[in-house]
Structures are given as C-alpha cells and as structure tokens.
Amino acid sequence: MEIKEITVKDYLTKSNLPTCDYVINPYVGCPHGCLYCYASFMKRFTGHLEPWGTFIDVKHCQSPLKTSKLKGKNLFLSSVTDCYNPYEEQYKITRSILEQLVDVDCYLSISTKSSLILRDLDLLKKCKNLSVSMSINTLDERFKNDMDNASSIADCLETLKTLHQ
C-alpha cells in the first residue's frame, strides 16, 4: 500500500450530489479496492498511477471545521472513499471530524463497508440527525473477497445489528 500524508485547507467540500450539500472525504483512495467502485475515477485527479485500492492519501487539516456552514444542511461522510478504511484505526481522522460534528445541527450520513465504525459509537450516539449505511454486495464470502478487501460479511451484519440497537 502506498501511503502519503497530505495537508488540506478544509475538509468540507461543497457537493454537487443531489442528496447532500457538503461532503467530507478524509482520505484519497481506498484500500478496500472494490472492483466495482465508482470512485476509482478519482485517480485521474490525484496524479496516482497505482491501481485503485493500492494507495491512500491521509488528509490532515489544521483548521477546525466551519460548522456554521452546516446548520440545517446535509453532510455526507464519504463520497469517494471509505472514511472507516483500515488506516482510520491508526490516523483517527474520521473520529476527529466526528468530535467536531456531535453538536452541529446538520443531517449527517455516513457510508462504510467497515465494522471499524463501532469504535466511534460513543460519538455517533451524540449526533442529532444521523444515518449510517453499509453496502453488502453478496452473502458469499469467497465472492466478496474476490470483489473487495472490506470487512467480512458476518462483521458487516453484526455491525448493522449493533448500530440498529
């Protein structure tokens, strides 16, 4: 895995997606390496020549989130990466972002394929308007492993159960 740490001015990006006003992508690239991932198009904007799923840029931002922009808005974590990829365990970028969002009056949506999201259950419980989605493309673990490097199907199902409770 090619890991690079980069500095960004702001985590918030105004979104053109119809379902959200802003997105936060704490990483560039994704080690899940899903063969069907639409976000692989991001390579052409990053200068990466490596195959999708073999690089990740860890975004560091010294400025706090401009949370006043988010009041009443829809915010999506993350549109072109998994904010709970395996490197989040080490870097804790998503956790630091959530710490800034717990008291913000916005509609927060998180999409992941990782059971690591359970690490932040303490923060997720404090979010006012939260929805979490997990994609499970099959119930066949061998097929899943041919398609991506994300959490196991059993882990995803258990994660969904825990989040629901």
Coordinates of N, CA, C and O in Angstrom, one line a residue:
M1 N 0.8 -1.2 0.0 CA 0.0 0.0 0.0 C 0.9 1.2 0.0 O 1.8 1.4 0.8
E2 N 0.6 2.1 -0.9 CA 1.3 3.4 -1.0 C 0.6 4.4 -0.1 O -0.5 4.8 -0.4
I3 N 1.2 4.9 1.0 CA 0.6 5.8 1.9 C 1.3 7.1 1.9 O 2.5 7.2 1.9
K4 N 0.5 8.2 1.7 CA 1.1 9.5 1.6 C 0.2 10.4 2.6 O -1.0 10.3 2.6
E5 N 0.9 11.2 3.3 CA 0.1 12.2 4.2 C 0.2 13.5 3.5 O 1.2 14.0 3.1
I6 N -1.0 14.1 3.4 CA -1.1 15.4 2.7 C -1.8 16.4 3.6 O -2.5 16.0 4.5
T7 N -1.6 17.7 3.4 CA -2.3 18.7 4.1 C -3.3 19.4 3.2 O -3.0 19.7 2.1
V8 N -4.5 19.6 3.8 CA -5.6 20.3 3.0 C -6.0 21.5 3.8 O -5.8 21.6 5.1
K9 N -6.6 22.5 3.2 CA -7.0 23.7 3.8 C -8.4 23.5 4.6 O -8.6 24.2 5.6
D10 N -9.2 22.6 4.1 CA -10.5 22.4 4.6 C -11.0 21.0 4.3 O -10.7 20.4 3.2
Y11 N -11.7 20.3 5.2 CA -12.2 19.0 5.0 C -13.5 19.1 4.2 O -13.9 18.2 3.5
L12 N -14.2 20.2 4.4 CA -15.6 20.4 3.8 C -15.4 20.7 2.3 O -14.7 21.5 1.9
T13 N -16.2 20.0 1.5 CA -16.3 20.3 0.1 C -17.8 20.4 -0.3 O -18.6 19.6 0.1
K14 N -18.1 21.5 -1.0 CA -19.5 21.7 -1.5 C -19.8 20.6 -2.4 O -18.9 20.3 -3.3
S15 N -21.0 20.0 -2.3 CA -21.3 18.9 -3.1 C -22.2 19.2 -4.3 O -23.1 20.0 -4.1
N16 N -22.0 18.5 -5.4 CA -23.0 18.5 -6.5 C -23.9 17.3 -6.5 O -24.7 17.2 -7.3
L17 N -23.8 16.5 -5.4 CA -24.6 15.3 -5.3 C -26.0 15.8 -4.9 O -26.2 16.7 -4.1
P18 N -27.1 15.1 -5.5 CA -28.4 15.6 -5.2 C -28.9 15.4 -3.7 O -29.8 16.0 -3.3
T19 N -28.2 14.5 -3.0 CA -28.7 14.2 -1.7 C -27.9 14.9 -0.5 O -28.2 14.7 0.6
C20 N -26.9 15.7 -0.9 CA -26.2 16.3 0.2 C -25.6 17.7 -0.3 O -25.4 17.9 -1.4
D21 N -25.5 18.5 0.7 CA -24.9 19.9 0.5 C -23.4 19.9 0.5 O -22.8 20.6 -0.2
Y22 N -22.9 19.1 1.5 CA -21.4 19.0 1.6 C -21.0 17.6 1.8 O -21.8 16.7 2.3
V23 N -19.7 17.3 1.4 CA -19.1 16.0 1.7 C -17.8 16.2 2.4 O -17.2 17.3 2.3
I24 N -17.4 15.2 3.1 CA -16.1 15.2 3.7 C -15.5 13.8 3.3 O -16.1 12.8 3.6
N25 N -14.3 13.9 2.7 CA -13.6 12.7 2.3 C -12.2 12.8 3.0 O -11.3 13.5 2.5
P26 N -12.1 12.1 4.2 CA -10.8 12.3 5.0 C -9.6 11.6 4.3 O -8.5 11.8 4.8
Y27 N -9.8 10.9 3.3 CA -8.8 10.1 2.6 C -9.0 10.3 1.1 O -10.1 10.5 0.6
V28 N -7.9 10.1 0.4 CA -7.9 10.0 -1.1 C -7.5 8.5 -1.4 O -6.5 8.1 -0.9
G29 N -8.3 7.8 -2.2 CA -8.1 6.4 -2.4 C -8.8 5.6 -1.4 O -9.3 6.1 -0.4
C30 N -8.7 4.3 -1.5 CA -9.4 3.4 -0.6 C -8.8 2.0 -0.7 O -8.8 1.4 -1.7
P31 N -8.3 1.5 0.4 CA -7.7 0.2 0.4 C -8.6 -1.0 0.3 O -8.2 -2.1 0.1
H32 N -9.9 -0.7 0.4 CA -10.9 -1.8 0.1 C -10.8 -2.3 -1.3 O -11.0 -3.5 -1.6
G33 N -10.4 -1.4 -2.2 CA -10.1 -1.8 -3.6 C -11.3 -2.5 -4.3 O -11.0 -3.5 -5.1
C34 N -12.5 -2.1 -4.0 CA -13.7 -2.7 -4.6 C -13.6 -2.7 -6.2 O -13.4 -1.6 -6.7
L35 N -13.7 -3.8 -6.8 CA -13.6 -3.9 -8.2 C -14.7 -3.1 -8.9 O -14.5 -2.6 -10.0
Y36 N -15.8 -2.9 -8.3 CA -17.0 -2.2 -8.8 C -17.1 -0.8 -8.4 O -18.1 -0.1 -8.7
C37 N -16.1 -0.2 -7.7 CA -16.2 1.1 -7.1 C -16.2 2.2 -8.2 O -15.3 2.3 -9.0
Y38 N -17.2 3.0 -8.1 CA -17.4 4.2 -9.0 C -16.3 5.2 -8.7 O -15.9 6.0 -9.6
A39 N -15.7 5.3 -7.5 CA -14.8 6.3 -7.1 C -13.4 6.1 -7.7 O -12.6 7.0 -7.6
S40 N -13.2 5.0 -8.4 CA -11.9 4.8 -9.0 C -11.5 5.9 -10.0 O -10.4 6.1 -10.3
F41 N -12.5 6.6 -10.5 CA -12.3 7.7 -11.4 C -11.5 8.8 -10.8 O -10.8 9.6 -11.5
M42 N -11.4 8.9 -9.4 CA -10.7 9.9 -8.7 C -9.2 9.9 -9.0 O -8.5 10.9 -8.9
K43 N -8.7 8.7 -9.5 CA -7.3 8.6 -9.8 C -6.8 9.7 -10.8 O -5.7 10.2 -10.6
R44 N -7.6 10.0 -11.7 CA -7.2 11.0 -12.7 C -7.0 12.4 -12.2 O -6.4 13.2 -12.8
F45 N -7.6 12.7 -11.0 CA -7.4 14.0 -10.3 C -6.3 14.0 -9.3 O -6.0 15.1 -8.8
T46 N -5.7 12.9 -9.0 CA -4.8 12.8 -7.9 C -3.3 12.6 -8.3 O -2.4 12.8 -7.5
G47 N -3.1 12.3 -9.6 CA -1.8 12.0 -10.0 C -1.3 10.6 -9.7 O -0.1 10.3 -10.0
H48 N -2.1 9.8 -9.1 CA -1.7 8.4 -8.7 C -1.7 7.6 -10.0 O -2.7 7.6 -10.8
L49 N -0.6 6.8 -10.2 CA -0.6 5.9 -11.3 C -0.8 4.4 -10.8 O -1.0 3.6 -11.6
E50 N -0.8 4.2 -9.5 CA -1.0 2.9 -8.9 C -2.5 2.5 -9.2 O -3.4 3.3 -9.3
P51 N -2.7 1.2 -9.2 CA -4.0 0.7 -9.4 C -4.9 1.1 -8.2 O -4.4 1.3 -7.0
W52 N -6.2 1.3 -8.4 CA -7.2 1.6 -7.4 C -7.1 0.6 -6.3 O -7.1 -0.6 -6.6
G53 N -7.1 1.0 -5.1 CA -7.0 0.1 -3.9 C -5.6 -0.2 -3.4 O -5.4 -0.8 -2.4
T54 N -4.6 0.4 -4.1 CA -3.2 0.2 -3.6 C -2.6 1.5 -3.1 O -1.4 1.5 -2.8
F55 N -3.3 2.6 -3.0 CA -2.8 3.8 -2.5 C -3.8 4.5 -1.6 O -5.0 4.3 -1.7
I56 N -3.3 5.3 -0.7 CA -4.2 6.1 0.1 C -3.4 7.4 0.5 O -2.3 7.3 0.9
D57 N -4.1 8.5 0.4 CA -3.6 9.8 0.9 C -4.3 10.1 2.2 O -5.6 10.1 2.1
V58 N -3.6 10.3 3.2 CA -4.3 10.7 4.5 C -4.3 12.2 4.6 O -3.3 12.8 4.5
K59 N -5.5 12.7 4.7 CA -5.6 14.2 4.7 C -5.5 14.7 6.1 O -6.2 14.3 7.0
H60 N -4.6 15.7 6.3 CA -4.5 16.4 7.6 C -5.0 17.8 7.4 O -4.6 18.4 6.3
C61 N -5.7 18.4 8.3 CA -6.2 19.8 8.2 C -6.0 20.4 9.6 O -6.6 19.9 10.6
Q62 N -5.3 21.5 9.6 CA -5.1 22.2 10.9 C -6.3 23.0 11.3 O -6.4 23.4 12.5
S63 N -7.1 23.4 10.4 CA -8.2 24.3 10.7 C -9.4 23.5 11.1 O -9.7 22.4 10.6
P64 N -10.1 24.0 12.1 CA -11.4 23.3 12.5 C -12.4 23.4 11.4 O -12.3 24.3 10.6
L65 N -13.4 22.5 11.5 CA -14.5 22.5 10.5 C -15.2 23.8 10.6 O -15.5 24.3 11.8
K66 N -15.7 24.4 9.5 CA -16.5 25.6 9.6 C -18.0 25.1 9.8 O -18.8 25.0 8.9
T67 N -18.3 24.8 11.0 CA -19.5 24.1 11.3 C -20.7 25.1 11.1 O -21.9 24.6 11.0
S68 N -20.5 26.4 11.2 CA -21.6 27.3 11.0 C -22.3 27.1 9.6 O -23.4 27.4 9.4
K69 N -21.5 26.7 8.6 CA -22.0 26.4 7.2 C -22.9 25.2 7.2 O -23.7 25.1 6.3
L70 N -22.9 24.4 8.2 CA -23.6 23.1 8.2 C -25.0 23.1 8.8 O -25.7 22.2 8.7
K71 N -25.3 24.2 9.5 CA -26.6 24.2 10.2 C -27.8 24.0 9.2 O -27.9 24.7 8.2
G72 N -28.5 22.9 9.5 CA -29.7 22.5 8.6 C -29.3 21.9 7.3 O -30.2 21.6 6.5
K73 N -28.0 21.7 7.1 CA -27.6 21.1 5.8 C -27.3 19.6 5.9 O -27.2 19.0 7.0
N74 N -27.2 19.0 4.7 CA -27.0 17.6 4.6 C -25.5 17.4 4.4 O -24.9 17.9 3.4
L75 N -24.8 16.6 5.2 CA -23.4 16.3 5.1 C -23.2 14.8 5.0 O -23.8 14.0 5.7
F76 N -22.3 14.4 4.0 CA -22.1 13.0 3.7 C -20.6 12.7 4.0 O -19.7 13.4 3.5
L77 N -20.4 11.7 4.8 CA -19.1 11.1 5.0 C -19.1 9.7 4.4 O -19.8 8.9 4.9
S78 N -18.6 9.3 3.4 CA -17.7 10.0 2.5 C -18.1 9.6 1.1 O -18.6 8.4 0.9
S79 N -17.9 10.4 0.1 CA -18.5 10.1 -1.2 C -17.5 9.4 -2.2 O -18.0 8.7 -3.1
V80 N -16.2 9.5 -1.9 CA -15.2 8.8 -2.8 C -14.1 8.1 -2.1 O -13.1 7.8 -2.7
T81 N -14.4 7.7 -0.9 CA -13.5 6.9 -0.1 C -14.3 6.3 1.0 O -15.5 6.6 1.2
D82 N -13.8 5.3 1.8 CA -14.4 4.8 3.0 C -13.8 5.5 4.2 O -12.6 5.3 4.4
C83 N -14.5 6.3 4.9 CA -13.9 7.1 6.0 C -13.5 6.1 7.1 O -12.8 6.5 8.0
Y84 N -14.0 4.9 7.1 CA -13.6 3.9 8.1 C -12.7 2.8 7.5 O -12.8 1.6 7.8
N85 N -11.9 3.2 6.5 CA -10.9 2.2 5.9 C -9.9 1.8 7.0 O -9.9 2.4 8.1
P86 N -9.2 0.7 6.8 CA -8.3 0.2 7.9 C -7.3 1.2 8.4 O -6.9 1.1 9.6
Y87 N -6.9 2.2 7.6 CA -5.9 3.2 8.1 C -6.5 4.2 9.1 O -5.8 4.9 9.8
E88 N -7.9 4.3 9.1 CA -8.5 5.1 10.1 C -8.2 4.7 11.5 O -8.2 5.5 12.4
E89 N -8.0 3.4 11.7 CA -7.7 2.9 13.0 C -6.4 3.6 13.6 O -6.3 3.9 14.7
Q90 N -5.4 3.8 12.7 CA -4.2 4.4 13.1 C -4.3 6.0 13.1 O -3.9 6.6 14.1
Y91 N -4.9 6.6 12.1 CA -4.8 8.0 11.9 C -6.0 8.7 12.6 O -5.8 9.9 13.0
K92 N -7.1 8.1 12.8 CA -8.3 8.7 13.5 C -8.7 10.0 13.0 O -9.2 10.9 13.7
I93 N -8.7 10.2 11.7 CA -9.1 11.4 11.0 C -10.6 11.5 11.1 O -11.2 12.6 11.5
T94 N -11.3 10.4 10.8 CA -12.8 10.4 10.9 C -13.3 10.7 12.3 O -14.2 11.5 12.5
R95 N -12.6 10.1 13.3 CA -13.0 10.3 14.7 C -12.9 11.8 15.0 O -13.7 12.4 15.7
S96 N -11.8 12.4 14.6 CA -11.6 13.8 15.0 C -12.6 14.7 14.3 O -13.0 15.7 14.8
I97 N -13.0 14.3 13.1 CA -14.1 15.1 12.4 C -15.4 14.9 13.2 O -16.1 15.9 13.4
L98 N -15.7 13.7 13.6 CA -17.0 13.4 14.3 C -17.0 14.2 15.6 O -18.0 14.7 16.0
E99 N -15.9 14.3 16.3 CA -15.8 15.1 17.5 C -16.2 16.5 17.3 O -16.8 17.1 18.2
Q100 N -15.9 17.0 16.1 CA -16.3 18.4 15.8 C -17.8 18.5 15.4 O -18.4 19.6 15.4
L101 N -18.4 17.4 15.0 CA -19.8 17.4 14.5 C -20.9 17.0 15.5 O -22.0 17.3 15.2
V102 N -20.5 16.5 16.6 CA -21.5 16.0 17.5 C -22.6 17.0 18.0 O -23.7 16.7 18.2
D103 N -22.2 18.3 18.1 CA -23.2 19.3 18.5 C -23.7 20.1 17.3 O -24.4 21.1 17.6
V104 N -23.4 19.8 16.1 CA -23.8 20.5 14.9 C -25.2 20.1 14.5 O -25.5 18.9 14.4
D105 N -26.0 21.0 14.3 CA -27.4 20.7 13.9 C -27.5 20.6 12.3 O -27.8 21.4 11.6
C106 N -27.0 19.4 11.9 CA -27.0 19.1 10.5 C -27.5 17.6 10.3 O -27.7 16.9 11.3
Y107 N -27.7 17.2 9.1 CA -28.1 15.9 8.8 C -26.9 15.1 8.3 O -26.4 15.4 7.2
L108 N -26.4 14.2 9.1 CA -25.1 13.5 8.8 C -25.4 12.1 8.3 O -26.1 11.4 9.0
S109 N -24.9 11.8 7.2 CA -24.9 10.5 6.6 C -23.5 9.9 6.5 O -22.6 10.6 6.0
I110 N -23.4 8.7 6.9 CA -22.1 8.0 6.8 C -22.3 6.7 6.0 O -23.2 5.9 6.3
S111 N -21.4 6.5 5.1 CA -21.4 5.2 4.3 C -20.1 4.5 4.5 O -19.0 5.2 4.4
T112 N -20.2 3.3 4.8 CA -18.9 2.5 5.1 C -19.1 1.0 4.7 O -20.3 0.6 4.6
K113 N -18.1 0.3 4.6 CA -18.1 -1.1 4.5 C -17.3 -1.8 5.6 O -16.8 -2.9 5.5
S114 N -17.1 -1.0 6.7 CA -16.2 -1.4 7.7 C -16.9 -1.5 9.1 O -17.6 -0.5 9.5
S115 N -16.5 -2.5 9.9 CA -17.0 -2.6 11.2 C -16.3 -1.6 12.2 O -16.7 -1.4 13.3
L116 N -15.2 -1.0 11.7 CA -14.5 0.0 12.5 C -15.4 1.1 13.0 O -15.1 1.8 14.0
I117 N -16.5 1.4 12.3 CA -17.4 2.4 12.7 C -17.8 2.2 14.1 O -18.1 3.2 14.9
L118 N -17.9 1.0 14.6 CA -18.3 0.8 16.0 C -17.4 1.4 17.0 O -17.8 1.6 18.2
R119 N -16.2 1.6 16.7 CA -15.2 2.3 17.6 C -15.8 3.6 18.0 O -15.5 4.1 19.1
D120 N -16.5 4.3 17.1 CA -17.0 5.6 17.4 C -18.4 5.7 17.9 O -19.1 6.7 17.8
L121 N -18.9 4.6 18.3 CA -20.3 4.5 18.8 C -20.6 5.6 19.8 O -21.7 6.2 19.8
D122 N -19.7 5.9 20.7 CA -19.9 7.0 21.7 C -20.2 8.3 21.1 O -21.1 9.0 21.5
L123 N -19.6 8.6 20.0 CA -19.8 9.9 19.2 C -21.1 9.8 18.4 O -21.8 10.8 18.3
L124 N -21.3 8.7 17.7 CA -22.4 8.5 16.9 C -23.7 8.7 17.7 O -24.7 9.3 17.2
K125 N -23.7 8.2 18.9 CA -24.9 8.3 19.7 C -25.3 9.8 20.0 O -26.4 10.1 20.3
K126 N -24.3 10.6 20.0 CA -24.5 12.1 20.3 C -24.9 12.9 19.1 O -25.4 14.0 19.3
C127 N -24.8 12.3 17.9 CA -25.2 13.1 16.7 C -26.7 13.1 16.7 O -27.4 12.1 16.9
K128 N -27.3 14.3 16.4 CA -28.7 14.6 16.4 C -29.4 13.9 15.3 O -30.5 13.3 15.5
N129 N -29.0 14.1 14.1 CA -29.6 13.6 12.9 C -28.6 12.7 12.1 O -27.9 13.3 11.2
L130 N -28.6 11.4 12.3 CA -27.6 10.6 11.8 C -28.2 9.4 11.0 O -29.2 8.8 11.5
S131 N -27.6 9.1 9.9 CA -28.0 7.8 9.2 C -26.7 7.2 8.8 O -25.7 7.9 8.4
V132 N -26.6 5.9 8.9 CA -25.4 5.1 8.5 C -25.9 4.1 7.5 O -26.9 3.4 7.8
S133 N -25.1 3.9 6.5 CA -25.4 2.9 5.5 C -24.1 2.0 5.3 O -23.0 2.5 5.4
M134 N -24.4 0.7 5.1 CA -23.3 -0.2 4.8 C -23.8 -1.0 3.6 O -24.9 -1.4 3.5
S135 N -22.8 -1.1 2.6 CA -23.2 -1.9 1.4 C -22.6 -3.3 1.6 O -21.5 -3.5 2.0
I136 N -23.5 -4.2 1.3 CA -23.2 -5.7 1.4 C -23.6 -6.2 0.0 O -24.8 -6.2 -0.3
N137 N -22.6 -6.5 -0.8 CA -22.9 -6.9 -2.2 C -23.2 -8.3 -2.4 O -23.7 -8.7 -3.5
T138 N -23.0 -9.2 -1.4 CA -23.3 -10.6 -1.6 C -23.2 -11.2 -0.2 O -22.8 -10.6 0.8
L139 N -23.8 -12.4 -0.1 CA -23.7 -13.2 1.2 C -22.6 -14.3 1.0 O -22.5 -15.1 1.9
D140 N -22.0 -14.4 -0.1 CA -20.9 -15.4 -0.4 C -19.6 -14.8 -0.1 O -19.1 -13.9 -0.8
E141 N -19.0 -15.2 1.0 CA -17.7 -14.6 1.5 C -16.6 -14.7 0.5 O -15.8 -13.8 0.3
R142 N -16.5 -15.9 -0.2 CA -15.4 -16.0 -1.2 C -15.6 -15.1 -2.4 O -14.7 -14.5 -2.8
F143 N -16.9 -14.9 -2.8 CA -17.1 -13.9 -3.9 C -16.8 -12.5 -3.4 O -16.2 -11.8 -4.1
K144 N -17.2 -12.2 -2.2 CA -16.9 -10.9 -1.6 C -15.4 -10.6 -1.6 O -14.9 -9.6 -2.0
N145 N -14.6 -11.6 -1.2 CA -13.2 -11.5 -1.1 C -12.6 -11.3 -2.5 O -11.5 -10.7 -2.6
D146 N -13.2 -11.8 -3.6 CA -12.7 -11.6 -4.9 C -13.1 -10.2 -5.4 O -12.4 -9.6 -6.3
M147 N -14.1 -9.6 -4.7 CA -14.6 -8.2 -5.2 C -14.0 -7.1 -4.4 O -13.8 -6.0 -4.9
D148 N -13.7 -7.3 -3.1 CA -13.2 -6.2 -2.2 C -12.4 -6.7 -1.0 O -12.4 -7.9 -0.7
N149 N -11.7 -5.8 -0.4 CA -10.9 -6.1 0.8 C -11.6 -5.5 2.1 O -10.9 -5.2 3.1
A150 N -12.9 -5.3 2.1 CA -13.6 -4.7 3.2 C -13.8 -5.7 4.3 O -13.4 -6.9 4.2
S151 N -14.5 -5.3 5.3 CA -14.9 -6.2 6.4 C -15.7 -7.4 5.9 O -16.3 -7.4 4.9
S152 N -15.6 -8.5 6.7 CA -16.3 -9.7 6.3 C -17.8 -9.5 6.3 O -18.3 -8.5 7.0
I153 N -18.5 -10.3 5.6 CA -20.0 -10.2 5.6 C -20.6 -10.4 7.0 O -21.4 -9.6 7.5
A154 N -20.0 -11.3 7.8 CA -20.5 -11.5 9.1 C -20.3 -10.3 10.0 O -21.1 -9.9 10.8
D155 N -19.1 -9.7 9.8 CA -18.8 -8.4 10.6 C -19.7 -7.3 10.2 O -20.2 -6.5 11.1
C156 N -20.0 -7.2 8.9 CA -20.9 -6.1 8.5 C -22.3 -6.3 9.0 O -23.0 -5.4 9.5
L157 N -22.8 -7.6 9.0 CA -24.1 -7.8 9.5 C -24.2 -7.6 11.0 O -25.2 -7.0 11.5
E158 N -23.2 -8.0 11.7 CA -23.1 -7.7 13.2 C -23.0 -6.2 13.5 O -23.6 -5.7 14.4
T159 N -22.3 -5.5 12.6 CA -22.2 -4.1 12.8 C -23.5 -3.4 12.6 O -23.9 -2.5 13.4
L160 N -24.3 -3.8 11.5 CA -25.6 -3.3 11.3 C -26.5 -3.5 12.5 O -27.3 -2.7 12.9
K161 N -26.5 -4.7 13.0 CA -27.3 -5.1 14.2 C -27.0 -4.2 15.4 O -27.9 -3.7 16.0
T162 N -25.7 -4.0 15.6 CA -25.3 -3.2 16.7 C -25.7 -1.7 16.5 O -26.2 -1.1 17.5
L163 N -25.5 -1.2 15.3 CA -25.9 0.2 15.0 C -27.4 0.3 15.2 O -27.9 1.3 15.7
H164 N -28.2 -0.7 14.8 CA -29.6 -0.6 14.9 C -30.1 -0.6 16.3 O -31.0 0.2 16.7
Q165 N -29.4 -1.4 17.2 CA -29.8 -1.4 18.6 C -29.4 -0.1 19.2 O -30.0 0.3 20.2

